[in-house]
Coordinates of C-alpha atoms in Angstrom, one line a residue:
M15 CA -1.4 20.0 20.5
P16 CA -3.0 23.1 18.6
S17 CA -6.6 23.2 18.5
E18 CA -6.4 23.6 14.5
V19 CA -4.4 20.4 14.4
R20 CA -7.1 18.6 16.7
D21 CA -9.9 19.9 14.9
A22 CA -8.3 18.7 11.4
V23 CA -7.6 15.3 13.1
S24 CA -10.9 14.9 14.5
R25 CA -12.8 15.9 10.8
L26 CA -10.6 13.2 9.4
R27 CA -11.7 10.5 11.9
E28 CA -15.3 11.4 11.3
A29 CA -15.1 11.1 7.7
M30 CA -13.0 7.7 7.5
A31 CA -15.9 6.4 10.2
T32 CA -18.4 7.1 7.6
A33 CA -16.6 6.0 4.5
V34 CA -14.2 2.9 6.0
P35 CA -15.9 -0.3 7.8
P36 CA -15.2 -0.7 11.3
K37 CA -12.4 -2.9 12.5
L38 CA -14.1 -5.8 14.1
L39 CA -11.9 -8.1 16.1
D40 CA -13.1 -11.6 15.1
R41 CA -15.3 -10.7 11.9
N42 CA -13.3 -8.4 9.4
L43 CA -10.0 -8.0 8.1
L44 CA -9.1 -4.4 6.4
I45 CA -6.1 -4.2 3.9
A46 CA -5.0 -0.9 2.5
T47 CA -2.8 0.4 0.4
W48 CA -1.2 4.3 0.3
R49 CA 1.5 6.1 -1.5
W50 CA 2.8 8.8 0.7
P51 CA 4.5 11.8 -0.4
M52 CA 8.4 11.4 -0.8
V53 CA 9.5 13.0 2.5
L54 CA 13.2 13.1 3.5
R55 CA 12.7 15.0 7.1
L56 CA 10.1 16.0 9.5
S57 CA 10.0 19.2 11.0
P58 CA 9.6 19.5 14.6
V59 CA 7.1 21.8 15.1
W60 CA 3.5 21.5 14.9
I61 CA 2.5 23.6 11.9
S62 CA 5.4 24.7 9.5
P63 CA 4.6 27.1 6.7
E64 CA 7.3 25.8 4.5
S65 CA 6.4 22.5 4.6
G66 CA 7.3 21.2 1.1
S67 CA 7.6 18.0 -1.0
A68 CA 10.7 17.3 1.1
E69 CA 9.8 17.7 4.7
R70 CA 6.4 17.7 6.8
D71 CA 5.5 18.8 10.1
L72 CA 3.9 17.2 13.5
R73 CA 0.5 17.9 12.1
S74 CA 0.9 15.4 9.0
V75 CA 2.4 12.9 11.5
Q76 CA -0.8 13.1 13.5
L77 CA -3.0 13.0 10.4
L78 CA -1.1 10.2 8.4
A79 CA -1.5 8.2 11.6
E80 CA -5.6 8.8 12.1
V81 CA -5.4 7.1 8.5
V82 CA -3.5 4.1 9.4
R83 CA -5.4 3.3 12.6
H84 CA -8.4 2.8 10.6
F85 CA -7.0 -0.4 9.1
D86 CA -5.7 -3.9 10.4
V87 CA -2.6 -3.5 7.9
I88 CA -1.7 -1.1 5.1
A89 CA 1.3 -1.3 2.5
I90 CA 3.0 2.2 2.0
Q91 CA 5.0 3.3 -1.1
G92 CA 7.0 6.3 -1.3
V93 CA 8.8 5.9 2.1
M94 CA 12.5 7.8 1.5
G95 CA 15.7 7.6 3.0
N96 CA 15.8 7.1 7.1
A97 CA 11.9 6.7 7.0
P98 CA 11.1 9.5 9.3
T99 CA 7.6 9.4 8.4
V100 CA 7.2 5.6 9.6
L101 CA 8.9 5.6 12.2
A102 CA 7.1 8.7 13.7
V103 CA 3.7 7.2 12.8
I104 CA 4.5 4.0 14.4
E105 CA 5.7 5.9 17.7
L106 CA 2.4 7.9 17.6
L107 CA 0.1 4.3 16.9
G108 CA 1.6 3.1 20.1
P109 CA 3.5 -0.5 21.1
E110 CA 0.5 -2.6 19.5
W111 CA 1.4 -1.4 15.9
A112 CA 4.5 -2.8 14.1
F113 CA 6.1 -2.6 10.6
L114 CA 8.2 -4.3 8.2
M115 CA 10.4 -2.3 5.6
T116 CA 12.8 -2.8 2.9
G117 CA 16.2 -1.4 2.0
L118 CA 16.8 1.3 0.1
S119 CA 16.0 0.6 -3.6
R120 CA 18.9 0.7 -6.0
E121 CA 17.5 3.5 -8.0
T122 CA 20.0 6.7 -7.3
T123 CA 17.2 9.3 -7.6
Y124 CA 14.6 8.3 -4.9
R125 CA 16.5 6.5 -2.6
E126 CA 13.0 4.8 -1.7
R127 CA 11.6 2.0 0.3
T128 CA 8.2 0.1 1.0
A129 CA 6.7 -0.6 4.1
I130 CA 3.6 -2.5 5.5
I131 CA 2.4 -1.4 8.8
F132 CA 0.0 -3.5 10.9
D133 CA -2.0 -3.7 13.9
T134 CA -0.7 -6.6 16.3
R135 CA -4.1 -7.0 18.1
K136 CA -5.3 -8.4 14.4
V137 CA -2.5 -9.2 12.3
L138 CA 0.8 -11.0 12.8
P139 CA 3.8 -11.6 10.7
Q140 CA 3.8 -15.6 9.5
G141 CA 7.4 -15.7 9.1
L142 CA 7.6 -14.7 5.1
A143 CA 9.4 -11.7 3.9
G144 CA 11.5 -11.0 0.8
Q145 CA 11.9 -9.0 -2.4
I146 CA 11.5 -10.6 -5.6
V147 CA 14.7 -10.3 -7.6
L148 CA 14.6 -11.5 -11.4
P149 CA 16.8 -14.6 -12.7
Q150 CA 19.0 -12.7 -14.9
Q151 CA 22.4 -14.2 -13.8
G152 CA 25.3 -12.7 -15.1
K153 CA 23.8 -9.9 -17.1
R154 CA 25.2 -6.3 -16.6
A155 CA 23.9 -3.2 -17.3
S156 CA 27.3 -1.6 -18.8
G157 CA 31.3 -2.3 -18.2
D158 CA 31.0 0.5 -15.7
D159 CA 27.9 -0.8 -13.6
D160 CA 28.9 -3.8 -11.3
L161 CA 25.2 -4.8 -10.2
L162 CA 23.1 -7.0 -12.1
S163 CA 20.8 -5.4 -14.5
E164 CA 17.1 -6.2 -15.9
Q165 CA 15.4 -6.1 -12.7
F166 CA 12.6 -4.3 -11.2
F167 CA 12.8 -0.3 -10.8
R168 CA 11.8 -1.2 -7.2
P169 CA 11.9 -5.0 -6.1
P170 CA 8.4 -6.1 -4.9
F171 CA 8.1 -6.6 -1.3
F172 CA 6.2 -9.6 -0.4
A173 CA 5.4 -10.9 3.2
G174 CA 3.2 -13.3 4.8
F175 CA 0.7 -12.6 7.7
R176 CA -2.0 -14.2 9.6
C177 CA -5.3 -12.8 10.8
L178 CA -7.2 -15.3 13.1
S179 CA -7.7 -18.4 11.3
S180 CA -6.7 -16.9 7.7
S181 CA -3.3 -16.8 6.3
F182 CA -2.4 -14.5 3.6
T183 CA 0.4 -13.0 1.6
L184 CA 0.6 -9.3 0.4
V185 CA 2.9 -8.3 -2.5
N186 CA 3.9 -4.4 -2.2
Q187 CA 4.3 -3.2 -5.7
H188 CA 5.5 0.0 -7.2
I189 CA 5.5 0.0 -10.6
V190 CA 8.0 2.0 -12.5
F191 CA 6.1 4.7 -14.2
G192 CA 8.8 5.6 -16.9
T193 CA 7.1 4.5 -20.4
E194 CA 4.4 2.6 -21.3
P195 CA 6.5 -0.3 -22.6
E196 CA 8.5 -0.4 -19.1
R197 CA 5.3 -0.9 -17.0
V198 CA 4.1 -3.6 -18.9
R199 CA 7.5 -5.4 -18.8
E200 CA 7.3 -4.9 -14.8
I201 CA 3.8 -6.2 -14.6
Q202 CA 4.7 -9.4 -17.0
A203 CA 7.8 -10.0 -14.7
L204 CA 5.6 -10.2 -12.0
A205 CA 3.2 -12.4 -13.4
R206 CA 5.8 -15.0 -14.2
W207 CA 6.6 -15.0 -10.2
I208 CA 3.3 -15.4 -9.2
A209 CA 2.8 -18.5 -11.9
E210 CA 6.0 -19.9 -10.5
V211 CA 5.0 -19.3 -6.8
R212 CA 1.4 -20.7 -7.4
A213 CA 3.1 -24.1 -9.3
G214 CA 5.3 -24.9 -6.7
A215 CA 2.7 -24.9 -3.5
Y216 CA 4.7 -22.5 -1.4
W217 CA 4.2 -20.5 1.6
E218 CA 3.0 -17.8 -0.6
G219 CA -0.8 -18.5 -0.3
N220 CA -3.9 -16.3 -0.4
L221 CA -2.0 -14.1 -2.5
L222 CA -2.8 -10.2 -2.9
V223 CA -0.9 -7.6 -4.9
L224 CA -1.5 -4.0 -3.9
G225 CA 0.5 -1.0 -4.3
Q226 CA 0.9 2.1 -7.1
L227 CA 0.0 -0.5 -9.8
Q228 CA -0.1 2.4 -12.5
L229 CA -3.5 0.7 -14.2
L230 CA -4.4 4.3 -15.2
R231 CA -7.4 3.2 -17.2
D232 CA -9.1 0.3 -18.4
G233 CA -8.3 -1.1 -21.8
S234 CA -4.7 0.3 -21.6
P235 CA -1.7 -1.9 -22.5
V236 CA -0.7 -1.9 -18.9
H237 CA -4.3 -3.0 -17.7
R238 CA -4.4 -5.6 -20.4
A239 CA -1.1 -7.2 -19.1
F240 CA -2.5 -7.3 -15.6
T241 CA -5.6 -9.3 -16.4
Q242 CA -3.7 -11.4 -18.4
A243 CA -1.7 -12.0 -15.4
G244 CA -5.1 -13.4 -13.9
L245 CA -4.8 -10.4 -11.6
R246 CA -8.6 -8.8 -11.0
L247 CA -9.8 -5.9 -8.9
P248 CA -12.5 -6.2 -6.2
P249 CA -15.8 -5.2 -7.7
G250 CA -15.6 -2.3 -5.4
L251 CA -12.5 -0.8 -7.1
V252 CA -13.4 -1.5 -10.7
G253 CA -13.2 1.9 -12.6
T254 CA -12.4 4.0 -9.6
T255 CA -9.7 6.6 -9.8
T256 CA -7.0 7.1 -7.1
Y257 CA -4.8 9.8 -8.1
V258 CA -5.9 13.5 -7.4
S259 CA -4.4 16.2 -10.0
S260 CA -3.0 19.4 -9.3
N261 CA -6.4 21.1 -10.0
G262 CA -8.0 18.6 -7.5
R263 CA -9.7 16.3 -10.1
R264 CA -9.4 12.3 -9.5
V265 CA -8.1 11.2 -13.2
N266 CA -6.8 7.5 -13.0
Q267 CA -6.3 4.6 -11.3
A268 CA -2.7 4.7 -10.0
S269 CA -3.0 2.6 -7.0
A270 CA -5.1 -0.9 -6.3
V271 CA -5.6 -4.0 -4.5
A272 CA -5.7 -7.0 -6.5
W273 CA -6.3 -10.8 -6.0
I274 CA -5.3 -13.6 -8.6
E275 CA -8.5 -15.3 -10.0
N276 CA -8.8 -19.2 -10.1
E277 CA -9.8 -21.3 -13.2
A278 CA -13.5 -20.9 -12.0
G279 CA -13.4 -17.4 -12.3
Q280 CA -13.2 -16.6 -8.3
P281 CA -11.0 -14.9 -6.0
D282 CA -8.0 -17.6 -5.3
L283 CA -8.5 -17.0 -1.5
D284 CA -9.6 -18.8 1.5
F285 CA -11.5 -15.6 2.9
P286 CA -14.2 -14.1 1.1
Y287 CA -14.8 -10.6 -0.1
R288 CA -16.9 -7.8 1.6
S289 CA -16.1 -4.5 0.0
A290 CA -14.0 -2.0 -0.9
G291 CA -13.3 1.5 -1.6
V292 CA -11.2 4.6 -2.0
F293 CA -10.8 7.4 0.8
D294 CA -11.3 10.6 -0.7
Y295 CA -10.2 13.4 1.5
T296 CA -9.7 16.1 -1.2
A297 CA -12.6 18.3 0.0
L298 CA -12.3 17.8 3.7
F299 CA -9.5 20.4 4.7
G300 CA -10.2 23.1 2.0
D301 CA -7.0 25.5 2.2
S302 CA -6.5 24.7 5.8
L303 CA -3.8 22.8 5.2
G304 CA -2.2 24.2 2.3
G305 CA -4.3 22.4 -0.5
Y306 CA -5.7 18.7 -0.4
D307 CA -1.9 17.2 -1.3
Y308 CA -0.9 18.1 1.9
L309 CA -1.4 14.5 2.9
S310 CA -0.6 12.7 -0.7
Q311 CA -2.3 13.3 -4.2
H312 CA -2.6 9.5 -4.1
L313 CA -5.9 8.4 -2.0
P314 CA -5.8 5.3 0.1
V315 CA -7.4 2.4 -1.1
W316 CA -9.2 -0.7 0.9
V317 CA -10.6 -3.8 0.6
E318 CA -12.5 -5.6 3.7
F319 CA -12.5 -9.3 4.0
K320 CA -14.6 -11.7 6.3
V321 CA -12.6 -13.8 8.5
V322 CA -13.6 -15.9 11.6
P323 CA -11.5 -17.2 14.6
S324 CA -10.0 -20.8 14.5
H325 CA -11.9 -23.5 16.6
R326 CA -9.5 -23.0 19.1
E327 CA -9.9 -19.3 19.1
A328 CA -13.7 -19.4 19.0
H329 CA -13.5 -21.5 22.3
A330 CA -10.6 -19.7 24.2

């Protein structure tokens, strides 16, 4: 590994150790979400002078993996094609790490996937996995289209996990940016699914919705639809900004983690909230990586919960 890359990884590790709580095997659960750049291929060199939006070099794999390893489970959006970055990051992280990933979305421009990466030393799949499909039976977009219409632009990916004595369900959502009414309709459709699941006492307990939710700002129609759905941000994420503009300013809240609020106005979760935040690396590297957006213009967002071993685990 070139010294320039080694130094960058070291600076990133030190910054994360300061900004993000440490992973404690039997005490906490760190859940994150991060929108990656849309990368179609990796260059087989450490430092590529021409790494653009469709390509990253091996240096980027090291930096992406360093961020991921600080969390127990992380939802990823923006995975493209054959998912070269996910596969390379998993290989670098080692055999204790695993991932779940969707098939390609129908949308023809991006051909995008979403993924959930997790540390199997803390988090294991619970057997639940799927994508949300709206019940629009028999409707078609046009006479030339043989696929059902009026679905999510990118079907949300949900999966169940277990950490010690706690089970939870993550809904990895990448809301269409499109127009504001389109964003509102997707949030409202997600709300109907959540209401159905919660009314049916299914497996999907301890729901957390996370991903690129396009909330942008308080008071917007999207934000109002979000709160009307019973979704709430953890205190540490209220009013935060997660998207960085081309001039280096954090301008809106594109990514978030949210829980469902119960009738008592409390998180409808079996494990208590501890802290939350946004990891800002924009000033960390200066121009040494060709700009802060070398990693992503979307910053990682995280939430920490308290978990405890089950009675059997505590006495093992």
